[in-house]
Short mmCIF file of C-alpha atoms and ligand atoms in Angstrom, two decimals:
data_model
loop_
_atom_site.label_atom_id
_atom_site.label_comp_id
_atom_site.label_asym_id
_atom_site.label_seq_id
_atom_site.Cartn_x
_atom_site.Cartn_y
_atom_site.Cartn_z
CA MET A 1 204.05 196.73 -52.75
CA LYS A 2 207.46 196.58 -54.44
CA PRO A 3 210.08 194.80 -52.32
CA ILE A 4 212.95 196.80 -50.82
CA LEU A 5 216.46 195.34 -51.06
CA ILE A 6 217.62 194.00 -47.72
CA LYS A 7 220.76 196.11 -47.98
CA ASP A 8 218.57 199.22 -47.98
CA LEU A 9 216.26 197.95 -45.23
CA LEU A 10 219.17 197.25 -42.91
CA THR A 11 220.30 200.86 -43.08
CA SER A 12 216.79 202.35 -42.80
CA GLU A 13 215.21 204.06 -39.81
CA PRO A 14 213.12 201.52 -37.81
CA ASP A 15 210.04 203.74 -37.95
CA ALA A 16 207.43 200.93 -38.01
CA ARG A 17 206.49 201.69 -41.61
CA ALA A 18 205.10 198.90 -43.80
CA VAL A 19 207.68 197.17 -45.99
CA THR A 20 207.88 194.20 -48.33
CA VAL A 21 210.87 191.86 -48.24
CA CYS A 22 211.65 189.13 -50.76
CA GLY A 23 214.44 186.57 -50.66
CA TRP A 24 215.53 183.04 -49.77
CA VAL A 25 215.26 181.65 -46.28
CA ARG A 26 218.57 180.91 -44.60
CA THR A 27 217.24 179.62 -41.26
CA LYS A 28 214.01 179.30 -39.36
CA ARG A 29 213.83 179.10 -35.56
CA ASP A 30 210.43 178.11 -34.27
CA SER A 31 209.99 178.06 -30.51
CA LYS A 32 206.67 177.81 -28.77
CA ASN A 33 205.53 181.37 -29.23
CA LEU A 34 208.16 183.06 -31.30
CA VAL A 35 209.26 182.39 -34.86
CA PHE A 36 212.41 183.93 -36.35
CA ILE A 37 213.22 183.62 -40.03
CA GLN A 38 216.49 184.86 -41.52
CA VAL A 39 215.99 185.95 -45.13
CA ASN A 40 218.78 186.82 -47.54
CA ASP A 41 218.44 188.40 -50.97
CA GLY A 42 222.15 188.62 -51.87
CA SER A 43 222.12 192.42 -51.96
CA CYS A 44 224.51 192.44 -48.99
CA PHE A 45 226.20 190.03 -46.66
CA ALA A 46 223.66 190.22 -43.84
CA SER A 47 220.20 188.68 -43.74
CA ILE A 48 217.14 190.35 -42.28
CA GLN A 49 215.14 188.81 -39.49
CA LEU A 50 211.40 188.29 -39.88
CA THR A 51 209.61 187.89 -36.57
CA PHE A 52 206.20 186.40 -35.76
CA ASP A 53 204.90 186.40 -32.20
CA ARG A 54 202.05 183.90 -31.74
CA THR A 55 200.94 185.44 -28.47
CA ASN A 56 200.95 188.92 -29.87
CA PRO A 57 200.65 189.01 -33.69
CA ALA A 58 201.10 192.39 -35.36
CA GLN A 59 197.99 194.40 -36.01
CA GLY A 60 196.35 193.27 -39.24
CA ALA A 61 198.29 189.99 -39.33
CA ASP A 62 196.46 186.97 -40.68
CA ALA A 63 197.82 184.48 -38.13
CA ASN A 64 196.22 181.41 -39.73
CA SER A 65 197.62 182.10 -43.12
CA ILE A 66 201.08 182.81 -41.66
CA GLU A 67 200.97 179.47 -39.80
CA GLU A 68 200.11 177.71 -43.08
CA SER A 69 203.10 179.34 -44.82
CA LEU A 70 205.43 178.51 -41.94
CA LYS A 71 204.79 174.80 -42.44
CA ASN A 72 206.44 175.06 -45.86
CA ILE A 73 209.41 177.17 -44.91
CA ASN A 74 212.83 175.49 -45.03
CA THR A 75 216.32 176.59 -45.90
CA GLY A 76 216.21 177.77 -49.51
CA THR A 77 212.47 178.48 -49.67
CA SER A 78 211.72 181.71 -51.53
CA VAL A 79 209.37 184.03 -49.68
CA ARG A 80 207.64 187.35 -49.84
CA ALA A 81 206.89 188.99 -46.51
CA GLU A 82 205.07 192.15 -45.53
CA GLY A 83 205.32 193.78 -42.15
CA ALA A 84 206.54 196.64 -40.04
CA LEU A 85 210.20 197.66 -39.96
CA VAL A 86 211.09 198.04 -36.28
CA GLN A 87 214.13 198.29 -34.07
CA SER A 88 215.45 194.84 -33.22
CA PRO A 89 215.91 193.88 -29.58
CA ALA A 90 218.36 191.17 -30.63
CA SER A 91 222.07 191.92 -30.67
CA GLY A 92 223.94 192.11 -33.99
CA GLN A 93 221.09 193.60 -36.00
CA ALA A 94 219.63 197.06 -35.93
CA VAL A 95 216.23 196.31 -37.46
CA GLU A 96 213.79 193.47 -38.06
CA VAL A 97 210.41 193.00 -39.70
CA ILE A 98 207.35 192.05 -37.65
CA ILE A 99 205.33 190.18 -40.22
CA THR A 100 201.71 190.73 -41.14
CA LYS A 101 201.72 188.57 -44.25
CA LEU A 102 203.94 185.72 -45.39
CA THR A 103 203.78 184.11 -48.83
CA VAL A 104 205.80 181.14 -49.95
CA LEU A 105 206.85 181.79 -53.54
CA GLY A 106 208.77 178.58 -54.18
CA LEU A 107 209.08 175.42 -52.09
CA CYS A 108 212.51 174.00 -51.35
CA PRO A 109 212.35 170.37 -50.25
CA PRO A 110 215.06 169.69 -47.65
CA GLU A 111 215.50 166.07 -48.79
CA THR A 112 216.82 167.13 -52.19
CA TYR A 113 218.12 170.70 -51.84
CA PRO A 114 221.89 170.47 -52.55
CA LEU A 115 222.81 173.33 -50.19
CA GLN A 116 221.48 171.66 -47.05
CA LYS A 117 224.74 170.33 -45.75
CA LYS A 118 227.02 172.10 -43.33
CA ASN A 119 230.66 172.71 -44.34
CA MET A 120 230.25 172.08 -48.03
CA SER A 121 233.61 171.80 -49.81
CA MET A 122 234.55 174.14 -52.65
CA GLU A 123 234.55 171.14 -55.00
CA TYR A 124 231.02 170.24 -53.97
CA LEU A 125 229.89 173.83 -54.52
CA ARG A 126 231.59 173.91 -57.93
CA ASP A 127 229.50 170.89 -58.90
CA ASN A 128 226.48 172.92 -57.84
CA ALA A 129 227.63 176.17 -59.43
CA HIS A 130 224.06 177.08 -60.40
CA LEU A 131 223.14 177.34 -56.71
CA ARG A 132 226.38 178.34 -55.02
CA ALA A 133 225.73 182.09 -55.32
CA ARG A 134 223.25 181.58 -52.47
CA THR A 135 226.04 180.81 -50.01
CA ASN A 136 227.78 183.49 -47.94
CA THR A 137 231.07 182.85 -49.72
CA PHE A 138 229.87 183.12 -53.29
CA GLY A 139 227.49 185.97 -52.58
CA ALA A 140 230.48 187.93 -51.26
CA VAL A 141 232.71 186.93 -54.17
CA PHE A 142 230.20 187.93 -56.84
CA ARG A 143 229.39 191.23 -55.15
CA MET A 144 233.13 191.94 -55.08
CA ARG A 145 233.36 191.10 -58.78
CA SER A 146 230.71 193.69 -59.50
CA GLN A 147 232.41 196.26 -57.28
CA MET A 148 235.77 195.76 -58.96
CA ALA A 149 234.20 196.21 -62.40
CA MET A 150 232.70 199.49 -61.19
CA ALA A 151 236.02 200.51 -59.63
CA LEU A 152 238.01 199.98 -62.79
CA HIS A 153 235.52 201.85 -64.95
CA THR A 154 235.48 204.71 -62.45
CA PHE A 155 239.27 204.86 -62.32
CA PHE A 156 239.65 205.18 -66.08
CA GLN A 157 236.60 207.33 -66.69
CA GLU A 158 237.81 209.84 -64.09
CA ARG A 159 241.11 210.06 -65.96
CA GLY A 160 239.81 210.74 -69.45
CA PHE A 161 240.12 207.21 -70.85
CA VAL A 162 237.69 205.99 -73.51
CA TYR A 163 236.13 202.55 -72.97
CA ILE A 164 236.43 200.41 -76.09
CA SER A 165 235.49 196.84 -77.03
CA ALA A 166 237.97 194.64 -78.82
CA PRO A 167 236.53 191.81 -80.94
CA GLU A 168 236.24 188.34 -79.44
CA ILE A 169 236.76 186.68 -82.82
CA THR A 170 240.03 187.54 -84.55
CA CYS A 171 242.46 186.20 -87.13
CA SER A 172 245.54 187.36 -85.25
CA ASP A 173 247.34 185.94 -82.23
CA ALA A 174 247.94 188.94 -79.97
CA GLU A 175 250.44 187.18 -77.73
CA GLY A 176 252.04 185.10 -80.47
CA ALA A 177 251.91 182.03 -78.23
CA GLY A 178 249.55 179.96 -80.37
CA GLU A 179 247.23 179.14 -77.48
CA MET A 180 243.94 179.80 -79.24
CA PHE A 181 240.51 178.26 -79.60
CA GLN A 182 239.61 177.93 -83.25
CA VAL A 183 236.26 179.33 -84.37
CA THR A 184 234.80 177.44 -87.29
CA THR A 185 231.53 176.34 -88.85
CA LEU A 186 233.25 173.65 -90.91
CA SER A 187 232.16 170.15 -89.99
CA LEU A 188 234.93 168.18 -88.33
CA GLU A 189 233.01 164.97 -89.08
CA LYS A 190 232.86 165.78 -92.81
CA ILE A 191 236.57 166.57 -92.91
CA ALA A 192 237.35 163.33 -91.08
CA GLU A 193 235.21 161.47 -93.63
CA LEU A 194 237.14 163.11 -96.47
CA GLY A 195 240.36 162.07 -94.74
CA ILE A 196 239.25 158.46 -94.42
CA LYS A 197 238.32 158.40 -98.11
CA ALA A 198 241.61 160.04 -99.13
CA GLY A 199 243.51 157.69 -96.81
CA ALA A 200 241.94 154.75 -98.57
CA LYS A 201 243.38 156.15 -101.80
CA GLY A 202 246.83 156.22 -100.22
CA MET A 203 247.01 159.91 -99.40
CA ASP A 204 250.17 161.32 -97.80
CA PRO A 205 249.26 162.12 -94.16
CA ALA A 206 251.44 165.25 -94.33
CA LYS A 207 248.95 166.65 -96.86
CA ALA A 208 245.98 166.11 -94.53
CA ALA A 209 245.78 169.86 -93.82
CA ASP A 210 244.97 170.41 -97.51
CA LEU A 211 241.64 168.69 -96.92
CA VAL A 212 240.53 171.78 -95.01
CA ASP A 213 239.41 174.57 -97.31
CA TYR A 214 239.27 177.68 -95.12
CA SER A 215 237.85 179.75 -97.93
CA LYS A 216 234.67 177.77 -97.27
CA ASP A 217 234.77 178.51 -93.55
CA PHE A 218 232.43 181.11 -92.04
CA PHE A 219 234.93 183.98 -92.18
CA GLY A 220 236.64 182.76 -95.35
CA LYS A 221 239.82 182.17 -93.38
CA LYS A 222 241.08 180.59 -90.19
CA ALA A 223 239.70 182.42 -87.16
CA ASN A 224 240.02 182.09 -83.39
CA LEU A 225 238.87 183.52 -80.08
CA THR A 226 241.05 186.38 -78.96
CA VAL A 227 243.75 185.92 -76.30
CA SER A 228 243.99 189.68 -75.67
CA GLY A 229 242.41 192.87 -76.98
CA GLN A 230 245.73 194.70 -76.96
CA LEU A 231 246.45 194.96 -80.67
CA GLU A 232 243.04 196.48 -81.37
CA ALA A 233 243.39 198.71 -78.31
CA GLU A 234 246.63 200.05 -79.79
CA THR A 235 244.77 201.09 -82.95
CA LEU A 236 242.24 203.03 -80.91
CA ALA A 237 244.83 204.55 -78.58
CA THR A 238 246.61 205.97 -81.61
CA ALA A 239 243.42 207.90 -82.37
CA LEU A 240 241.74 208.53 -79.00
CA SER A 241 244.96 208.80 -76.92
CA ARG A 242 243.88 206.91 -73.80
CA VAL A 243 241.62 203.87 -74.01
CA TYR A 244 240.84 200.70 -72.09
CA THR A 245 239.17 197.40 -72.87
CA PHE A 246 237.30 195.26 -70.39
CA GLY A 247 236.03 191.99 -71.77
CA PRO A 248 236.46 188.25 -72.11
CA THR A 249 239.65 186.66 -73.42
CA PHE A 250 240.34 182.99 -74.10
CA ARG A 251 243.42 180.84 -73.71
CA ALA A 252 243.66 177.24 -74.85
CA GLU A 253 246.72 176.51 -72.70
CA ASN A 254 246.42 173.12 -71.06
CA SER A 255 247.04 174.51 -67.57
CA ASN A 256 245.07 172.74 -64.88
CA THR A 257 246.10 175.03 -62.04
CA PRO A 258 244.36 177.18 -59.41
CA ARG A 259 245.66 180.25 -61.32
CA HIS A 260 244.51 179.55 -64.88
CA LEU A 261 241.16 179.80 -66.60
CA SER A 262 240.44 179.13 -70.27
CA GLU A 263 238.01 182.05 -70.37
CA PHE A 264 238.65 185.11 -68.24
CA TRP A 265 238.03 188.84 -68.36
CA MET A 266 240.93 191.18 -68.90
CA CYS A 267 241.22 194.93 -68.54
CA GLU A 268 243.74 196.43 -70.96
CA PRO A 269 244.49 200.15 -70.87
CA GLU A 270 246.55 201.53 -73.74
CA MET A 271 248.05 205.03 -73.73
CA ALA A 272 249.51 207.00 -76.62
CA PHE A 273 252.57 209.12 -75.72
CA PHE A 274 253.30 207.04 -72.56
CA ASP A 275 256.72 205.49 -72.14
CA LEU A 276 257.47 202.48 -69.95
CA PHE A 277 257.85 204.58 -66.80
CA ASP A 278 254.62 206.53 -67.36
CA ASN A 279 253.00 203.10 -67.77
CA MET A 280 254.47 201.93 -64.46
CA ASP A 281 253.19 205.02 -62.65
CA LEU A 282 249.70 204.30 -63.92
CA GLU A 283 249.84 200.60 -63.00
CA GLU A 284 250.84 201.42 -59.45
CA GLU A 285 248.11 204.03 -59.08
CA PHE A 286 245.53 201.66 -60.61
CA ILE A 287 246.32 198.64 -58.42
CA LYS A 288 246.30 200.77 -55.27
CA TYR A 289 243.00 202.33 -56.29
CA LEU A 290 241.29 198.96 -56.83
CA LEU A 291 242.52 197.44 -53.56
CA ASN A 292 241.64 200.57 -51.63
CA TRP A 293 238.13 200.46 -53.11
CA ALA A 294 237.71 196.88 -51.90
CA LEU A 295 238.95 197.76 -48.42
CA THR A 296 236.91 200.91 -47.95
CA LYS A 297 233.70 200.30 -49.90
CA CYS A 298 233.24 196.56 -49.35
CA ALA A 299 234.14 196.32 -45.68
CA ASP A 300 231.49 193.73 -44.70
CA ASP A 301 232.47 191.32 -47.42
CA MET A 302 236.19 191.90 -46.69
CA GLN A 303 235.57 191.05 -43.02
CA PHE A 304 234.06 187.77 -44.15
CA PHE A 305 237.04 186.96 -46.42
CA GLU A 306 239.38 187.78 -43.55
CA LYS A 307 237.52 185.57 -41.06
CA ARG A 308 236.51 182.63 -43.19
CA ILE A 309 238.60 182.51 -46.38
CA GLN A 310 242.12 183.89 -45.82
CA PRO A 311 243.14 185.29 -42.43
CA GLY A 312 245.53 188.18 -43.06
CA VAL A 313 244.07 189.17 -46.43
CA ILE A 314 243.10 192.65 -45.26
CA ALA A 315 246.63 193.42 -44.00
CA GLN A 316 248.08 192.05 -47.23
CA LEU A 317 245.94 194.36 -49.37
CA GLN A 318 246.53 197.33 -47.06
CA HIS A 319 250.28 196.77 -47.34
CA VAL A 320 250.08 197.01 -51.15
CA VAL A 321 248.01 200.18 -50.86
CA ASP A 322 250.44 201.80 -48.40
CA THR A 323 253.82 200.77 -49.83
CA PRO A 324 255.61 202.40 -52.75
CA PHE A 325 256.27 199.77 -55.44
CA LYS A 326 259.93 198.84 -55.73
CA ARG A 327 261.24 199.15 -59.32
CA ILE A 328 264.05 196.91 -60.48
CA SER A 329 265.36 195.78 -63.85
CA TYR A 330 265.14 192.10 -64.73
CA THR A 331 268.94 191.91 -64.83
CA ASP A 332 269.27 193.25 -61.28
CA ALA A 333 266.37 191.12 -60.05
CA VAL A 334 268.07 187.98 -61.38
CA LYS A 335 271.32 189.00 -59.64
CA GLU A 336 269.40 189.21 -56.36
CA LEU A 337 267.56 185.93 -56.92
CA GLU A 338 270.67 183.98 -57.89
CA LYS A 339 271.88 184.35 -54.30
CA TYR A 340 268.99 182.10 -53.24
CA ASN A 341 269.06 179.56 -56.06
CA ASP A 342 269.30 176.66 -53.58
CA LYS A 343 265.79 177.56 -52.42
CA PHE A 344 264.13 177.24 -55.83
CA GLU A 345 262.72 174.24 -57.63
CA PHE A 346 263.92 175.90 -60.86
CA PRO A 347 267.18 177.81 -60.33
CA ILE A 348 267.16 181.15 -62.12
CA SER A 349 269.76 182.58 -64.46
CA TRP A 350 269.77 185.48 -66.92
CA GLY A 351 267.59 184.75 -69.94
CA LYS A 352 264.96 182.59 -68.23
CA GLU A 353 261.38 183.74 -67.59
CA LEU A 354 260.68 184.31 -63.89
CA GLN A 355 258.55 181.53 -62.40
CA THR A 356 255.95 182.20 -59.71
CA GLU A 357 258.40 180.97 -57.04
CA HIS A 358 260.94 183.61 -58.12
CA GLU A 359 258.33 186.34 -58.35
CA ARG A 360 257.03 185.59 -54.89
CA TYR A 361 260.52 185.42 -53.42
CA LEU A 362 261.30 188.87 -54.78
CA THR A 363 258.16 190.50 -53.44
CA GLU A 364 257.73 188.52 -50.20
CA GLN A 365 261.29 187.84 -49.03
CA ILE A 366 263.80 190.14 -50.69
CA PHE A 367 261.94 193.45 -50.95
CA LYS A 368 258.90 192.82 -48.75
CA SER A 369 256.92 195.17 -50.98
CA PRO A 370 255.19 195.10 -54.34
CA VAL A 371 257.80 194.98 -57.09
CA MET A 372 257.87 196.09 -60.72
CA VAL A 373 260.38 194.13 -62.77
CA TYR A 374 261.18 195.74 -66.12
CA ASN A 375 263.44 195.30 -69.16
CA TYR A 376 263.10 191.54 -69.70
CA PRO A 377 265.14 189.45 -72.16
CA LYS A 378 263.47 189.78 -75.54
CA ASP A 379 263.17 186.04 -76.12
CA VAL A 380 260.86 185.41 -73.16
CA LYS A 381 258.40 188.17 -74.07
CA ALA A 382 255.90 188.94 -76.84
CA PHE A 383 256.78 190.25 -80.31
CA TYR A 384 255.24 193.72 -79.91
CA MET A 385 257.44 195.01 -77.09
CA LYS A 386 259.81 197.93 -77.68
CA GLN A 387 263.42 196.84 -78.07
CA ASN A 388 266.09 198.44 -75.93
CA ASP A 389 269.34 199.67 -77.46
CA ASP A 390 271.29 196.84 -75.79
CA GLY A 391 269.86 194.45 -78.41
CA LYS A 392 269.00 191.95 -75.66
CA THR A 393 266.09 193.32 -73.66
CA VAL A 394 262.63 194.75 -74.28
CA ARG A 395 260.67 197.38 -72.38
CA ALA A 396 258.33 194.96 -70.60
CA VAL A 397 257.15 195.30 -67.02
CA ASP A 398 255.45 192.80 -64.72
CA VAL A 399 253.97 193.90 -61.40
CA LEU A 400 254.47 191.40 -58.59
CA VAL A 401 252.56 191.46 -55.31
CA PRO A 402 253.05 189.46 -52.08
CA GLY A 403 250.92 186.33 -51.89
CA LEU A 404 250.40 186.12 -55.64
CA GLY A 405 253.31 187.03 -57.92
CA GLU A 406 252.39 188.63 -61.27
CA ILE A 407 249.19 190.66 -61.11
CA THR A 408 249.63 192.73 -64.27
CA GLY A 409 251.87 192.53 -67.31
CA GLY A 410 252.58 195.32 -69.76
CA SER A 411 255.12 197.07 -71.93
CA GLU A 412 256.03 200.00 -74.07
CA ARG A 413 255.21 198.94 -77.66
CA GLU A 414 257.62 198.89 -80.57
CA GLU A 415 256.64 201.92 -82.65
CA ASP A 416 259.33 201.57 -85.31
CA TYR A 417 258.01 199.88 -88.48
CA ASP A 418 261.27 198.23 -89.57
CA LYS A 419 262.18 196.92 -86.14
CA LEU A 420 258.70 195.48 -85.58
CA LEU A 421 258.59 193.85 -89.02
CA LYS A 422 261.98 192.26 -88.44
CA VAL A 423 260.87 190.67 -85.13
CA CYS A 424 257.64 189.39 -86.67
CA GLU A 425 259.56 187.79 -89.51
CA GLU A 426 262.16 186.30 -87.17
CA ARG A 427 259.31 184.71 -85.22
CA GLY A 428 257.79 183.26 -88.38
CA MET A 429 254.49 185.13 -88.02
CA ASP A 430 252.02 185.07 -90.90
CA MET A 431 252.28 188.74 -91.84
CA LYS A 432 249.11 188.91 -93.92
CA ASN A 433 247.14 188.94 -90.64
CA TYR A 434 249.11 191.85 -89.15
CA GLN A 435 249.28 194.44 -91.95
CA TRP A 436 246.77 196.64 -90.17
CA TYR A 437 248.87 196.48 -87.02
CA LEU A 438 252.03 197.45 -88.90
CA ASP A 439 250.10 200.30 -90.55
CA LEU A 440 250.01 202.10 -87.18
CA ARG A 441 253.79 202.36 -87.51
CA ARG A 442 253.51 203.71 -91.06
CA PHE A 443 250.97 206.45 -90.48
CA GLY A 444 251.73 208.86 -87.64
CA THR A 445 253.39 206.38 -85.33
CA VAL A 446 253.83 207.43 -81.69
CA PRO A 447 255.41 206.03 -78.55
CA HIS A 448 252.73 204.16 -76.65
CA SER A 449 252.35 201.72 -73.77
CA GLY A 450 249.81 199.63 -71.96
CA PHE A 451 249.21 196.73 -69.65
CA GLY A 452 246.75 193.95 -68.91
CA LEU A 453 245.09 193.08 -65.63
CA GLY A 454 243.62 189.58 -65.36
CA PHE A 455 240.29 190.28 -63.65
CA ALA A 456 240.00 186.80 -62.11
CA ARG A 457 243.56 186.98 -60.76
CA LEU A 458 242.69 190.31 -59.14
CA LEU A 459 239.56 188.83 -57.55
CA ARG A 460 241.41 185.80 -56.30
CA TYR A 461 243.90 188.15 -54.66
CA ILE A 462 241.28 190.35 -53.03
CA THR A 463 238.97 187.60 -51.80
CA GLY A 464 241.72 185.17 -50.78
CA MET A 465 239.91 182.36 -52.62
CA ALA A 466 242.41 179.54 -53.20
CA ASN A 467 241.14 178.55 -56.64
CA ILE A 468 240.55 180.92 -59.54
CA ARG A 469 237.58 178.72 -60.55
CA ASP A 470 235.76 180.10 -57.53
CA VAL A 471 235.83 183.79 -58.47
CA ILE A 472 233.83 183.48 -61.70
CA PRO A 473 230.25 182.19 -61.84
CA TYR A 474 230.90 179.45 -64.40
CA PRO A 475 234.59 178.57 -64.79
CA ARG A 476 235.99 177.26 -68.06
CA ALA A 477 239.14 175.13 -67.84
CA PRO A 478 240.51 172.00 -69.53
CA LYS A 479 237.71 169.37 -69.53
CA LEU A 480 235.41 171.79 -67.72
CA ALA A 481 232.58 173.58 -69.49
CA ASP A 482 229.58 172.56 -67.39
CA PHE A 483 226.50 174.75 -67.06
O1 4AD B 501 250.60 188.68 -69.27
P1 4AD B 501 249.54 188.54 -70.30
O2 4AD B 501 249.59 187.36 -71.18
O3 4AD B 501 249.59 189.89 -71.13
C1 4AD B 501 248.79 190.23 -72.19
O4 4AD B 501 247.88 189.56 -72.61
C2 4AD B 501 249.09 191.59 -72.74
N1 4AD B 501 248.41 191.72 -74.04
C3 4AD B 501 248.66 192.65 -71.77
C4 4AD B 501 248.89 194.05 -72.29
O5 4AD B 501 250.02 194.51 -72.28
N2 4AD B 501 247.86 194.74 -72.74
O6 4AD B 501 248.10 188.58 -69.59
C5 4AD B 501 247.72 189.68 -68.81
C6 4AD B 501 247.17 189.24 -67.48
C7 4AD B 501 248.18 188.50 -66.59
O7 4AD B 501 248.95 189.39 -65.86
C8 4AD B 501 247.29 187.67 -65.72
O8 4AD B 501 246.81 188.47 -64.64
C9 4AD B 501 246.11 187.36 -66.60
O9 4AD B 501 246.12 188.28 -67.66
N3 4AD B 501 246.12 186.01 -67.15
C10 4AD B 501 245.27 185.02 -66.79
N4 4AD B 501 244.28 184.99 -65.90
C11 4AD B 501 243.59 183.84 -65.76
N5 4AD B 501 243.84 182.72 -66.47
C12 4AD B 501 244.82 182.69 -67.39
N6 4AD B 501 245.03 181.58 -68.11
C13 4AD B 501 245.61 183.89 -67.58
N7 4AD B 501 246.63 184.23 -68.40
C14 4AD B 501 246.92 185.51 -68.12
MG1 MG B 502 252.35 188.08 -68.38
#
């Protein structure tokens, strides 16, 4: 008989019908006559209870064989059980399974099973990332990840957006920050060898780069992993009108913080004919939609995050859902913040990028609501943003939420060919890699806008997990690529 997911069993009528349950044992309680086994299959937060009554085994139960299996059941053992789904007399659970058959699928020796200990630290669980999904915490986190993926697809699909995939391997630098992982099939050892030989002949070290012949590399030129799918999304938005990407992005910034990953998923909607304020409307609607989904459709897991991970997280999310986002220009935001400069590690003044401490002060202390800061100084933002007439600012917007700071970043894009080209040249960009991007401004250019949501940052916010490395199954960060 095919097993039924525990999530479905727990909401079924206890009509004594025969069912099969499969999963991993959480606990076993064996008193003289009664045995209770809690089995979890990760389909939901709760486990189901299997019950065996020695004085009164269920009809058709093979008591001897069940006793044999029981000897081998420990925390972590994988089992398959058959029995009758009945109403549970115990409090806190509606149904349980009175077993007629119990098969051990895989032993789990308690002496060596890494998840035996009580109160395992997050660091310890990170070292055992291949097993940590079996804990309450990581089960809840990974179910939430799946739910948020579904939520974002639903949001955009319901609004006529087309889902697109941007390439992972590119020759452009979408953010112009130079924080990229190179992709190459050239042999570093061979090149080093060449260098040693050339060095022996008295080669000028400044010419070392000439030893690398990129025409011989896999793509015939220097390539890297993408930092953002935005530029490609723009090309598709200027054909399909409203699109979104959802895929992995990579950043080689040497940031060893609880907020940075080297590989993370990003969702980047891009809309033709949207100006900055249309973009802001959509961002607000989107963020509220995602948080509301978590609160209403994932209530059990949210209760767990509230109780065990971050007390207050539910109220924090509900506040974002219920409160209109305050909109303020960067210039006005800096005027507000300057009043509190004695409170900051890095005092703020016009022209500087906002640090997390400033972002959080704006949203948590000054406005006590989510905040959208727009029209940033052009020098602190990326090359593609639309320039304002003041010659100093660009039409960027960052959304800041209490407890986190920036959750999304976006902008209206520069659609004027000459203006865009001038900025690219001023920034010393290698224009041969961006001709296709400039072409959009030559052939039927339109106003357009978009933004990016860091998926791991969103999950960290929703779950209350302190470290971003604990909201992705296998985190990648400086000096960390295990598993
Ligand atoms: O602000 P960012 O750099 O913006 C872009 O990449 C634009 N192309 C977006 C767009 O307009 N289409 O990154 C977007 C979001 C940030 O708001 C943040 O949530 C997340 O990506 N992010 C990171 N998340 C985890 N680890 C990192 N190292 C991150 N860097 C950015
Ligand atoms: Mg940003």
